[in-house]
mmCIF file of C-alpha atoms and ligand atoms in Angstrom:
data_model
loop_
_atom_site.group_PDB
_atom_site.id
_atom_site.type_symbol
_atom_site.label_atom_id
_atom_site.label_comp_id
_atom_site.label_asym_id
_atom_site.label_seq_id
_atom_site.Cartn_x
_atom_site.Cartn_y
_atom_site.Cartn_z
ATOM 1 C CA UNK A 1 45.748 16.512 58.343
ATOM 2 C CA UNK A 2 42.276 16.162 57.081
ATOM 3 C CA UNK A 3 40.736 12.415 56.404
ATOM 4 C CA UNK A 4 37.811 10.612 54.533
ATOM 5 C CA UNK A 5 36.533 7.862 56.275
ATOM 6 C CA UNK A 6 34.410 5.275 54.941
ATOM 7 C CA UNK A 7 32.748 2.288 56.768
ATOM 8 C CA UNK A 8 30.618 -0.843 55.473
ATOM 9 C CA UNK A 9 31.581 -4.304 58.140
ATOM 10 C CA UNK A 10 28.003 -4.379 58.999
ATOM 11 C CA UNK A 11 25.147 -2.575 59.105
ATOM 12 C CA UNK A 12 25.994 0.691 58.870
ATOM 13 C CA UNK A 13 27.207 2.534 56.010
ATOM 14 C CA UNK A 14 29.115 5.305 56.913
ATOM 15 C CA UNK A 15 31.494 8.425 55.852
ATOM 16 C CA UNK A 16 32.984 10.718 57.672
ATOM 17 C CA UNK A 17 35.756 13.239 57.239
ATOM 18 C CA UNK A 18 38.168 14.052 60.320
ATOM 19 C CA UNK A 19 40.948 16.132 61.338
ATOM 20 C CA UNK A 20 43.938 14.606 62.625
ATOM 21 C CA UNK A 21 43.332 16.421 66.130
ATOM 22 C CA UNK A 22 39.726 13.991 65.987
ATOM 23 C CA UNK A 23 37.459 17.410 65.329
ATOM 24 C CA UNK A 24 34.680 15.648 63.268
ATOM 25 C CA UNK A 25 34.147 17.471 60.422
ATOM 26 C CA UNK A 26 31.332 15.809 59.242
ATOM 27 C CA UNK A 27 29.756 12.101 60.258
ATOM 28 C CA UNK A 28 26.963 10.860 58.051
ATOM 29 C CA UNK A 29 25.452 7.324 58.587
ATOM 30 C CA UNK A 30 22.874 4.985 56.892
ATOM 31 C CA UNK A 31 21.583 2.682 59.309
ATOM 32 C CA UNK A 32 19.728 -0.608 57.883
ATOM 33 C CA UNK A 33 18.432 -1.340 61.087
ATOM 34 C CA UNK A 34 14.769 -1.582 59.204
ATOM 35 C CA UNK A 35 16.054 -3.779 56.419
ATOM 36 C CA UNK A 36 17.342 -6.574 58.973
ATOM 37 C CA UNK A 37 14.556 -5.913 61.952
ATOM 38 C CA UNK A 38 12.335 -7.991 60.017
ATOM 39 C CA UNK A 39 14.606 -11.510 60.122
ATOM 40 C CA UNK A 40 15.496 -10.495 63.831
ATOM 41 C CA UNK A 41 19.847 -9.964 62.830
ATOM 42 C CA UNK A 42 21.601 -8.731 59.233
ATOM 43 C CA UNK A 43 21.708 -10.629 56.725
ATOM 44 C CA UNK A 44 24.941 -10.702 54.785
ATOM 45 C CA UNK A 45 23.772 -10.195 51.213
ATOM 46 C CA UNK A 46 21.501 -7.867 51.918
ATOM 47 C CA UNK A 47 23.326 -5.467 53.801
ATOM 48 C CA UNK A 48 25.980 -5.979 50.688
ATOM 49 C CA UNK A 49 23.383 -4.820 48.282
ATOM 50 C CA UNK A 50 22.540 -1.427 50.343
ATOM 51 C CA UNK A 51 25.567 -0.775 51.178
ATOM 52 C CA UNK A 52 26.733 -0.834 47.458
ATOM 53 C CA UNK A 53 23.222 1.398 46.757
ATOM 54 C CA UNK A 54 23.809 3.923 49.432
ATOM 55 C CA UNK A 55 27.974 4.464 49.635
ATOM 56 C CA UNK A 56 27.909 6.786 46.883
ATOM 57 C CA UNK A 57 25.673 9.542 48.351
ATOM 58 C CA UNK A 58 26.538 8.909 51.850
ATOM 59 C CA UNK A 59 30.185 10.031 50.757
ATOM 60 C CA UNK A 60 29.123 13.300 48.986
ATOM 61 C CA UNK A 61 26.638 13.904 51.606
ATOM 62 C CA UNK A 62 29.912 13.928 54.253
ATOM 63 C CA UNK A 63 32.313 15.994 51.721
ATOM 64 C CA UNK A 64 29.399 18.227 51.539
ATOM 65 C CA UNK A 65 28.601 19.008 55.069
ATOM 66 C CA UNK A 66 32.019 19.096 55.469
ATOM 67 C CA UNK A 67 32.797 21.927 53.294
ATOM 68 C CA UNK A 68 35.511 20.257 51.478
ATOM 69 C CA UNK A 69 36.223 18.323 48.001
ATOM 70 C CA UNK A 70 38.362 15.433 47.754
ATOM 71 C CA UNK A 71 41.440 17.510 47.058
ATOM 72 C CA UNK A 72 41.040 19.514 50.596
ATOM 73 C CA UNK A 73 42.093 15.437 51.817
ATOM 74 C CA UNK A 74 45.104 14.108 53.167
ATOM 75 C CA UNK A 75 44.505 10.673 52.663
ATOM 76 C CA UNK A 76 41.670 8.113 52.565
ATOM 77 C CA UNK A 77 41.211 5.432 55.367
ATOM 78 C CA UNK A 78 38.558 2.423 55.257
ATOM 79 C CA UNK A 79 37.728 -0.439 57.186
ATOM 80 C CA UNK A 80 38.974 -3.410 55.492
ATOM 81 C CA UNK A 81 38.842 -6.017 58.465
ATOM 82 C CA UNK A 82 36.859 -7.358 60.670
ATOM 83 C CA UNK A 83 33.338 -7.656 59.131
ATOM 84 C CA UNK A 84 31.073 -9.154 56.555
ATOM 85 C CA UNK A 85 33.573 -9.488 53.531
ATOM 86 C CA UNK A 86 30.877 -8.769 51.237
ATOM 87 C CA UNK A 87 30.383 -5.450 53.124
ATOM 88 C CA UNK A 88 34.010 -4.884 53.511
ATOM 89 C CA UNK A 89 34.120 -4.995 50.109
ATOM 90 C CA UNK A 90 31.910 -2.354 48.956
ATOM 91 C CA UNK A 91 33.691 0.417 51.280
ATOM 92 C CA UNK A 92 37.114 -1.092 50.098
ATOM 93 C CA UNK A 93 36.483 -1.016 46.675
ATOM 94 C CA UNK A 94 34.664 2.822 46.848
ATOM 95 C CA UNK A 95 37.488 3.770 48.433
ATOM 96 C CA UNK A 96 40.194 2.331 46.260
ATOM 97 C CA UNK A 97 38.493 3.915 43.303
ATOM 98 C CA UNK A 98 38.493 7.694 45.452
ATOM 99 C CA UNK A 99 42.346 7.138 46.140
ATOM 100 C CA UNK A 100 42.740 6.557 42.581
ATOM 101 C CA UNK A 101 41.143 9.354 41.356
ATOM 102 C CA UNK A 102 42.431 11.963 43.608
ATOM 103 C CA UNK A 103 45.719 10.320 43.813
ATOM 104 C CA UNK A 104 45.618 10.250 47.491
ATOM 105 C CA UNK A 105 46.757 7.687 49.741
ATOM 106 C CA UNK A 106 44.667 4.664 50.693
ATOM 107 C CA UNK A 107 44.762 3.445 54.259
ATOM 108 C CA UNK A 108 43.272 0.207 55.549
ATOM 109 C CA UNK A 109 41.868 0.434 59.244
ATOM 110 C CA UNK A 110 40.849 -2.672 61.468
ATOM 111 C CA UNK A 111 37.399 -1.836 62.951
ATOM 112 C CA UNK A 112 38.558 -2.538 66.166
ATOM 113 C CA UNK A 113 41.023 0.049 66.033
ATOM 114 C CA UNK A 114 38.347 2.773 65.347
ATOM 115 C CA UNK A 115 36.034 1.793 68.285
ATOM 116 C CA UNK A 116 39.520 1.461 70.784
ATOM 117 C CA UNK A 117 40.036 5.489 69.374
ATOM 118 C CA UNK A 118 36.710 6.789 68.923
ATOM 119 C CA UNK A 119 37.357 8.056 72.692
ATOM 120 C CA UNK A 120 39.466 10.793 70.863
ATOM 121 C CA UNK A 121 36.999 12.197 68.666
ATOM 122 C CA UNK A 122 35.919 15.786 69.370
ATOM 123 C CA UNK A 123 32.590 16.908 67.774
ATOM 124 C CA UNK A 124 31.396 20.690 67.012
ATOM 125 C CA UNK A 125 29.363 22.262 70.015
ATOM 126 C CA UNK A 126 29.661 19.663 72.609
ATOM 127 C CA UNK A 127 31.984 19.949 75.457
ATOM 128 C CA UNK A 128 34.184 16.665 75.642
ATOM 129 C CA UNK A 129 36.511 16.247 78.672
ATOM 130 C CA UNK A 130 40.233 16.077 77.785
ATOM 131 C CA UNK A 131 41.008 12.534 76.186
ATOM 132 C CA UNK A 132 42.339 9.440 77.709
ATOM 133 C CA UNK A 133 46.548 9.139 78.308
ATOM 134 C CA UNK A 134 48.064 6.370 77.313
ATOM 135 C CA UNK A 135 48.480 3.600 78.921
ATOM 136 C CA UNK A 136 44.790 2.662 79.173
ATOM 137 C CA UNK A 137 42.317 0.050 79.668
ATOM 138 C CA UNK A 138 39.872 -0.708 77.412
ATOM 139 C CA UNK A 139 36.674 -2.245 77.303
ATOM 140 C CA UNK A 140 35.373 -3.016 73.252
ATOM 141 C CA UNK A 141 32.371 -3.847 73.736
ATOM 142 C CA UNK A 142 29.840 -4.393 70.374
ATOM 143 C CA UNK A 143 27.562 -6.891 68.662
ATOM 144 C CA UNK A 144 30.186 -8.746 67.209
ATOM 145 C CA UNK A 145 33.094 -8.349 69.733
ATOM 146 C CA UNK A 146 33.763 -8.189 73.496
ATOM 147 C CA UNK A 147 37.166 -7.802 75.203
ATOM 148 C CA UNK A 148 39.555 -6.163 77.077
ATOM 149 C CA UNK A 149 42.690 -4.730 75.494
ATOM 150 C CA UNK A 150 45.999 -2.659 76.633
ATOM 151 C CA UNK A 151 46.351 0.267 74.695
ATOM 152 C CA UNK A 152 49.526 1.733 74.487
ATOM 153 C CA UNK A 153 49.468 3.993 71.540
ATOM 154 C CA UNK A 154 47.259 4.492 68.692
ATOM 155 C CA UNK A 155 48.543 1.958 66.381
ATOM 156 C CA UNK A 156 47.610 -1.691 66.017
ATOM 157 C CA UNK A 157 51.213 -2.877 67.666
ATOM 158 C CA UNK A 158 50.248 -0.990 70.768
ATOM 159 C CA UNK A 159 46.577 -2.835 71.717
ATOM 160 C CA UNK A 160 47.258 -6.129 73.556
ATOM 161 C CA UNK A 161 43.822 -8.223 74.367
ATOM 162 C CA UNK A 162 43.925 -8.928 78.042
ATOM 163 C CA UNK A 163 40.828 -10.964 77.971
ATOM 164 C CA UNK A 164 37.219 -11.877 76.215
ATOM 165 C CA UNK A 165 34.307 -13.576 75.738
ATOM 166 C CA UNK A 166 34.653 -17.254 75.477
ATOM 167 C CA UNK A 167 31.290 -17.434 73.417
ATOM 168 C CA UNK A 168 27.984 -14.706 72.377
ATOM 169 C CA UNK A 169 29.566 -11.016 72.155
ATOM 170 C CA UNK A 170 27.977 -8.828 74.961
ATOM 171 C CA UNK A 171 25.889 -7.116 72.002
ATOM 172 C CA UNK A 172 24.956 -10.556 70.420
ATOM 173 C CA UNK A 173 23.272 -11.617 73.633
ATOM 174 C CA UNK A 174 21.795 -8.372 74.121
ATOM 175 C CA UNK A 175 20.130 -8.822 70.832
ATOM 176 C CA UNK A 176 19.462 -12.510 71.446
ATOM 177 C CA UNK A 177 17.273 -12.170 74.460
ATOM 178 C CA UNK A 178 15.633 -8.717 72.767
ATOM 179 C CA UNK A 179 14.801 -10.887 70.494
ATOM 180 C CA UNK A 180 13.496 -13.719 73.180
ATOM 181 C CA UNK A 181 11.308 -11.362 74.611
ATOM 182 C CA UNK A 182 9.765 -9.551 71.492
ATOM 183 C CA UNK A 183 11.571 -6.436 71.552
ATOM 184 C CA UNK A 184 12.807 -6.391 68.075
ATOM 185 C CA UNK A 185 16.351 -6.195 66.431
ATOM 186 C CA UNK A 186 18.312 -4.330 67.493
ATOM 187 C CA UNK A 187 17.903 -5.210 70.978
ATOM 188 C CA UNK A 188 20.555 -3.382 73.030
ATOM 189 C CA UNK A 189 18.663 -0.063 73.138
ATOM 190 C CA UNK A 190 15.188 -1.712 73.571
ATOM 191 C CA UNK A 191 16.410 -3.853 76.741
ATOM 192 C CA UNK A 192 18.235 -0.503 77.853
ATOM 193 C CA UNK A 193 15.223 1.673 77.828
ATOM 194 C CA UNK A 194 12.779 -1.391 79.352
ATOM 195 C CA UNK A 195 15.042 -2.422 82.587
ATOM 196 C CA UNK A 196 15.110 1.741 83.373
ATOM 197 C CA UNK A 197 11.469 0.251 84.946
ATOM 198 C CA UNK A 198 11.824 -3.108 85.269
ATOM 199 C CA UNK A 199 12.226 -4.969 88.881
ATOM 200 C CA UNK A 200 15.127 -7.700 88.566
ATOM 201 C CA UNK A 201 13.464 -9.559 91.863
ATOM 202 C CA UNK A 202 11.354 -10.707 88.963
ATOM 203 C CA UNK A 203 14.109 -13.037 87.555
ATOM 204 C CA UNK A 204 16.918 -12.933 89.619
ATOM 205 C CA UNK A 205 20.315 -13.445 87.557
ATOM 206 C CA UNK A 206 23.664 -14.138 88.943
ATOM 207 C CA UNK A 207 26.436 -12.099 86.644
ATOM 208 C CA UNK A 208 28.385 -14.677 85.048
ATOM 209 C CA UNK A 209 32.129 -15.774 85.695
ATOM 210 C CA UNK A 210 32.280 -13.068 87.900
ATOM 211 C CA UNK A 211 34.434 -14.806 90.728
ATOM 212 C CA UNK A 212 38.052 -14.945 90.551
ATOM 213 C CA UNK A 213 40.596 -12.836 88.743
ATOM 214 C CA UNK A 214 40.236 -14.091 85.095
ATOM 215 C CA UNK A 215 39.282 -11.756 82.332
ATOM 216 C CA UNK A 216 37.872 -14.228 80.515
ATOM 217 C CA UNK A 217 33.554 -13.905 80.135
ATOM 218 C CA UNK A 218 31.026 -15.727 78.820
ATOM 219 C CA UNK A 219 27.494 -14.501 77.996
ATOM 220 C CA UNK A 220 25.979 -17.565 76.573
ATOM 221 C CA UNK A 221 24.772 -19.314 79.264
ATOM 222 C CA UNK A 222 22.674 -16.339 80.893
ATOM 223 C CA UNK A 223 20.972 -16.204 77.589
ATOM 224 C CA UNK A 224 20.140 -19.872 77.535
ATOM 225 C CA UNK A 225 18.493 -19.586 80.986
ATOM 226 C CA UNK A 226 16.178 -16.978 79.673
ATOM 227 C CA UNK A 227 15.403 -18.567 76.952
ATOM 228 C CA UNK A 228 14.639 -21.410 78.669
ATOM 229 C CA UNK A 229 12.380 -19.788 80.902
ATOM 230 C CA UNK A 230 10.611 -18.071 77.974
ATOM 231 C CA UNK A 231 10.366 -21.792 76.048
ATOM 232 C CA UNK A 232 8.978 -23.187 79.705
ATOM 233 C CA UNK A 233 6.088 -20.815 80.577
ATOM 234 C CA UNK A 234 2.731 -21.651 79.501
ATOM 235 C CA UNK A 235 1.113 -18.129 79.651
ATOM 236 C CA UNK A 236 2.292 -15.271 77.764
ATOM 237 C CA UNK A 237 5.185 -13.128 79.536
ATOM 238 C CA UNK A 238 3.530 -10.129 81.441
ATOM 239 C CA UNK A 239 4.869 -6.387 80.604
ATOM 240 C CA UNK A 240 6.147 -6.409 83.953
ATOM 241 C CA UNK A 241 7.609 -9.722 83.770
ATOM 242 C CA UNK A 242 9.401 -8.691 80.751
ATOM 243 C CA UNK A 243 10.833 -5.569 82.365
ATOM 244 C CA UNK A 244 12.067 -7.225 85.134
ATOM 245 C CA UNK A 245 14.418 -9.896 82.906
ATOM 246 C CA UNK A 246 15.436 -7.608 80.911
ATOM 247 C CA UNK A 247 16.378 -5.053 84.306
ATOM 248 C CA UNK A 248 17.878 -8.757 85.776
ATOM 249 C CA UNK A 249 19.732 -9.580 82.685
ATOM 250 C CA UNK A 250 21.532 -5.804 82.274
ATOM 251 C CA UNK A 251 22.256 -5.953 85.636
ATOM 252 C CA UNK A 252 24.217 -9.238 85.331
ATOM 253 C CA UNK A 253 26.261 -8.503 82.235
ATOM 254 C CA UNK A 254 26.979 -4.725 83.087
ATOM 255 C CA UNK A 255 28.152 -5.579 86.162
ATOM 256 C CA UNK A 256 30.673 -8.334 85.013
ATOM 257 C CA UNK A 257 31.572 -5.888 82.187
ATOM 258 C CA UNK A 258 32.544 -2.980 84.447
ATOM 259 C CA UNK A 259 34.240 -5.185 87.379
ATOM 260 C CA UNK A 260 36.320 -7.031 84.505
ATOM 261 C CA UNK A 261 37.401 -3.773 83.012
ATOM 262 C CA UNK A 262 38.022 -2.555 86.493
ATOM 263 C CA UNK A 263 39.905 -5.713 87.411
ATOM 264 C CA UNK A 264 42.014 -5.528 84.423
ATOM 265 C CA UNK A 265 42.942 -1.723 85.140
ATOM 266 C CA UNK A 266 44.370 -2.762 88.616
ATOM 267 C CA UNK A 267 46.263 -5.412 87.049
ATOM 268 C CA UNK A 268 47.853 -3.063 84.763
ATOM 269 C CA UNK A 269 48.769 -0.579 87.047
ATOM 270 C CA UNK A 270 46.770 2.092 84.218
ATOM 271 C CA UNK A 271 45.095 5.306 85.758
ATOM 272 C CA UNK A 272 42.337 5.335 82.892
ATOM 273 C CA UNK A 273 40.002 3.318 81.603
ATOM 274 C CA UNK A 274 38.090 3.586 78.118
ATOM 275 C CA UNK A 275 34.867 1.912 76.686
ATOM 276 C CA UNK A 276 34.393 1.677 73.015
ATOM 277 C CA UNK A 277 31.326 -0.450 71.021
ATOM 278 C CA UNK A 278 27.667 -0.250 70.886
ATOM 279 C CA UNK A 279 27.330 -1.730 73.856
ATOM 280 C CA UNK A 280 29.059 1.421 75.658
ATOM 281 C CA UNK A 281 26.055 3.081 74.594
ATOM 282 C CA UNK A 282 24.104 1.794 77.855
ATOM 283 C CA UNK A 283 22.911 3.694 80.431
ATOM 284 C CA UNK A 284 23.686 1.370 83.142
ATOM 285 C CA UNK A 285 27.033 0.338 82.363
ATOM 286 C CA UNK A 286 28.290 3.900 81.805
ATOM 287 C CA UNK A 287 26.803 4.406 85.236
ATOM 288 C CA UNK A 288 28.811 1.908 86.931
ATOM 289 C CA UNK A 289 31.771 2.145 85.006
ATOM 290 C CA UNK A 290 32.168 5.812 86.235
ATOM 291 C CA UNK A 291 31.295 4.750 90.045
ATOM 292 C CA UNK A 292 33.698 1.819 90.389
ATOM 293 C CA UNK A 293 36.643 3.687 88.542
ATOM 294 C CA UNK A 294 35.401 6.790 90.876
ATOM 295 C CA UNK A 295 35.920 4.523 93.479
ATOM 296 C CA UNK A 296 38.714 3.472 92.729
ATOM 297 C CA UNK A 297 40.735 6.724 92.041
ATOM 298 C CA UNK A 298 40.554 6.034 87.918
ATOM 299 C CA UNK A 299 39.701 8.310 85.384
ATOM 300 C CA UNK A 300 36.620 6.942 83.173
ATOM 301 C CA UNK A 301 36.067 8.089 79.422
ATOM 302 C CA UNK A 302 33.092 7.495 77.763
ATOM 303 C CA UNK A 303 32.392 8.570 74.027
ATOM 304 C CA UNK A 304 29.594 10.264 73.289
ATOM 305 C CA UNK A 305 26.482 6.941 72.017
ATOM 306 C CA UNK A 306 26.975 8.443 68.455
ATOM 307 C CA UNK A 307 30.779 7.586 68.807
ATOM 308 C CA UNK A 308 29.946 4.200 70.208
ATOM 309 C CA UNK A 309 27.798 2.453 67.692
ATOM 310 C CA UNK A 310 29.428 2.055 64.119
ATOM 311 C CA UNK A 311 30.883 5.209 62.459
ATOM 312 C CA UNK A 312 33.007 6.277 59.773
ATOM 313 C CA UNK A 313 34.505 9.145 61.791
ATOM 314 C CA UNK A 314 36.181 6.652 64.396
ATOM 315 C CA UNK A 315 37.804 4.971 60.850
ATOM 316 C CA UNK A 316 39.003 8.606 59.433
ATOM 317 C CA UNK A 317 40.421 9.645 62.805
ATOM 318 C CA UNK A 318 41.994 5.747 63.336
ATOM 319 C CA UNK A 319 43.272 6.061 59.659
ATOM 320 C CA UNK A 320 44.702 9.409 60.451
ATOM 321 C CA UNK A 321 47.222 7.520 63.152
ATOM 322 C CA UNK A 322 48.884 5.245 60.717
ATOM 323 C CA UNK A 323 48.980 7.986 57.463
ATOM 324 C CA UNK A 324 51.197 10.098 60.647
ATOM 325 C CA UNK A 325 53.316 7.269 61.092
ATOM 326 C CA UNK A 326 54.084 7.237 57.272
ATOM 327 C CA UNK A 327 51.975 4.191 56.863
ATOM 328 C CA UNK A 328 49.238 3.355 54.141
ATOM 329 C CA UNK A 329 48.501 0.777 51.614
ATOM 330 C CA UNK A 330 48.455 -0.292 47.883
ATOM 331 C CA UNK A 331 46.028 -1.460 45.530
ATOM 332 C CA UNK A 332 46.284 -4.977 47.001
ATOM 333 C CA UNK A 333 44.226 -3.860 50.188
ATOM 334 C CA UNK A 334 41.798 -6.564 50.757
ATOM 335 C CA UNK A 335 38.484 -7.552 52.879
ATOM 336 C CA UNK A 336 38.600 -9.894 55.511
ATOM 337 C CA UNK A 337 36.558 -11.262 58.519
ATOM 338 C CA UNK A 338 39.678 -11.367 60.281
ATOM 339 C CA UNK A 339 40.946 -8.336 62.905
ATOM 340 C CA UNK A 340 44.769 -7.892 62.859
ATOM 341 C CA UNK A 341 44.899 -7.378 66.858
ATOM 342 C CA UNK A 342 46.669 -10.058 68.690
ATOM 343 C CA UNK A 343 44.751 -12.608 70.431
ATOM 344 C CA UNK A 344 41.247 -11.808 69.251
ATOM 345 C CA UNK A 345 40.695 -14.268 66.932
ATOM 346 C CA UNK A 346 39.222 -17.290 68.734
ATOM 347 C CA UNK A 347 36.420 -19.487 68.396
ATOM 348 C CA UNK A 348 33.104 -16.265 68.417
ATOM 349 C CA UNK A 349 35.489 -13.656 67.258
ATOM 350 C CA UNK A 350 34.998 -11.400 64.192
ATOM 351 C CA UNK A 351 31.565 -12.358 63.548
ATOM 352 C CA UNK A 352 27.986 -10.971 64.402
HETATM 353 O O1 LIG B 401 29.462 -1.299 67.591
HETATM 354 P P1 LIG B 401 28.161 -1.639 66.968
HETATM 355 O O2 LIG B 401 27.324 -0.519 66.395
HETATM 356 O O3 LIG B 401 28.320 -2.702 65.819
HETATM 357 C C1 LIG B 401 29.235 -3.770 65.886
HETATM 358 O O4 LIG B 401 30.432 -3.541 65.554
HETATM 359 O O5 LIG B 401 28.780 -4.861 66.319
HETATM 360 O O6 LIG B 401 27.334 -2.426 68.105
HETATM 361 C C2 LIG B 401 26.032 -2.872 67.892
HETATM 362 C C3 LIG B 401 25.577 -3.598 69.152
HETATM 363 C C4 LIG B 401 24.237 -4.295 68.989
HETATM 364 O O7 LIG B 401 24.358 -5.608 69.496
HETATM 365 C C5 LIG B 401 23.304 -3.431 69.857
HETATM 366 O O8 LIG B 401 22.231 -4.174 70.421
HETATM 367 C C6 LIG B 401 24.255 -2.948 70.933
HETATM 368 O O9 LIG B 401 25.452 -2.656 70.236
HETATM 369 N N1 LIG B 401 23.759 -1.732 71.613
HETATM 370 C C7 LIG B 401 23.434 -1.696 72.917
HETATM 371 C C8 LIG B 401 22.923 -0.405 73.179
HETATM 372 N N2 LIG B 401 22.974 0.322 72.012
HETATM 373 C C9 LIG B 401 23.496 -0.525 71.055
HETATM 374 N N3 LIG B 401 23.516 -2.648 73.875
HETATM 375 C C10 LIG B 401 23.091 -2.316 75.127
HETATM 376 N N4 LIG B 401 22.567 -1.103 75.443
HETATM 377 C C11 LIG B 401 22.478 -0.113 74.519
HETATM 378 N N5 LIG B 401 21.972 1.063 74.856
HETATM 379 ZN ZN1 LIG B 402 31.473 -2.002 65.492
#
């Protein structure tokens, strides 16, 4: 079964076409990351507007590296929930008019669902260990969401959330104190690369909520102390100073991100844990991810970082699950902020 992905909740705009086995075919995506780094975070509208300007050739430019026209496909799957609705909308509405024409079936995919799979996607020339058995644990970690779910199987009514963030998304305060410190938008990879040198003596940081055996987490208040501190000092922040808080400040949220996904795996008796999100892009908590499961005779998977961020193939290969089940949608598919997996729609949830 071969699928057309499409993806527009943020700001990526993405297309991707799949095999039903997760062999990427072809992944093509057009970050805006320029167009928002000047206002520090996306802005709605505007990621609307270039999403609607760039879907068009994004999705020849993955049929074409592909090999394949839209009658090769089997079906064509979009993400339709959670996300900006006016970005939702562009991908919804491209892909409703696709389905139409090539009288394929349309399939709606929650976002969530394609970073909880993207583990299973297989891409030409690299050499990915086998893929994660269900039951697992995993940790969804990205700019707009943070939790732990129970995955069962590969369908929505399999994923049970086990736990969250009670406030910022792990991502969101990435980018936050990035942003704090100077470092630009988006700040994940810019705090990554910085604490690689940085000495968190500097500014020591206790990980937050990390006693006891709730999943619950809460990245807020480690933000506000750093911003606090930035707000209080009189002199500008040295470079060394600035590596060290931002080598303090991983260090605290990577390390209640791994022992809460670690935690949770224990509690549900699962033999594998799975990260999924942009935030599974970092260095350090894909390091201690795979030396606490290590340690604690559990199989870690991590995607590869261009499976982690936003992608269309992790929306083909997630649509490609429900079209096996028999299951796709009608012309009344719509675009909403909302996900459709249980329990993740509290107060912080399904926004960036
Ligand atoms: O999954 P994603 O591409 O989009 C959402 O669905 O939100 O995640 C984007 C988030 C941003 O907050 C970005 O700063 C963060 O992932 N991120 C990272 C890294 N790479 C991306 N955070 C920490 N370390 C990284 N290396
Ligand atoms: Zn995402």
């Amino acid at each position: 079964m071969l699928l057309l992905g499409l993806e527009s909740s943020c700001d990526e705009t993405g297309a991707a076409v799949v095999r039903d086995d997760g062999t990427v075919l072809s992944d093509v995506v057009h970050s805006q990351v320029e167009l928002h780094a000047v206002y520090g975070g996306v802005v709605p509208e505007l990621a609307s507007r270039d999403h609607a300007r760039n879907v068009a050739p994004v999705v020849r430019e993955a049929l074409s590296r592909a090999g394949v026209t839209l009658d090769a496909l089997d079906g064509i799957a979009v993400t339709h929930r959670p996300g900006l609705v006016g970005a939702l909308l562009v991908g919804v509405q491209v892909a409703k008019g696709l389905a139409w024409a090539s009288g394929k079936p349309l399939i709606g995919v929650d976002h969530l669902m394609g970073h909880l799979l993207a583990i299973f996607l297989r891409r030409e020339g690299e050499s990915a260990p086998p893929p994660p058995e269900f039951p697992f644990v995993a940790l969804l970690a990205s700019g707009g969401h943070t939790a732990l779910f129970r995955v069962d199987g590969s369908t929505t009514d399999a994923v049970h959330e086990l736990g969250g963030t009670r406030d910022d998304a792990a991502g969101e305060a990435f980018d936050k104190v990035a942003k704090l410190l100077g470092l630009g938008y988006p700040g994940g990879p810019a705090v990554d690369r910085l604490a690689k040198g940085g000495d968190a003596s500097v500014f020591p940081l206790e990980a937050p909520m990390s006693h006891g055996t709730s999943l619950e987490m809460s990245f807020s208040g480690i933000k506000t102390r750093i911003a606090t501190h930035v707000r209080e000092r009189t002199t500008p922040l040295s470079a060394e100073e600035i590596a060290g808080i931002c080598a303090s400040f991983q260090r605290a949220v990577t390390t209640v991100l791994a022992d809460k996904l670690l935690a949770a795996a224990r509690r549900e008796s699962v033999r594998h844990v799975v990260l999924g999100g942009g935030v599974a892009a970092n260095s350090e908590l894909r390091r201690r991810v795979t030396e606490l499961a290590e340690a604690h005779g559990i199989t870690a998977h991590l995607p590869d970082k261009q499976s982690c961020t936003d992608n269309a193939a992790m929306i083909a290969y997630a649509g490609a699950m429900r079209l096996a089940r028999g299951e796709h949608d009608a012309w009344d598919l719509v675009a909403t902020s909302q996900t459709a997996l249980p329990r993740a729609t509290r107060k912080g949830r399904g926004k960036r």
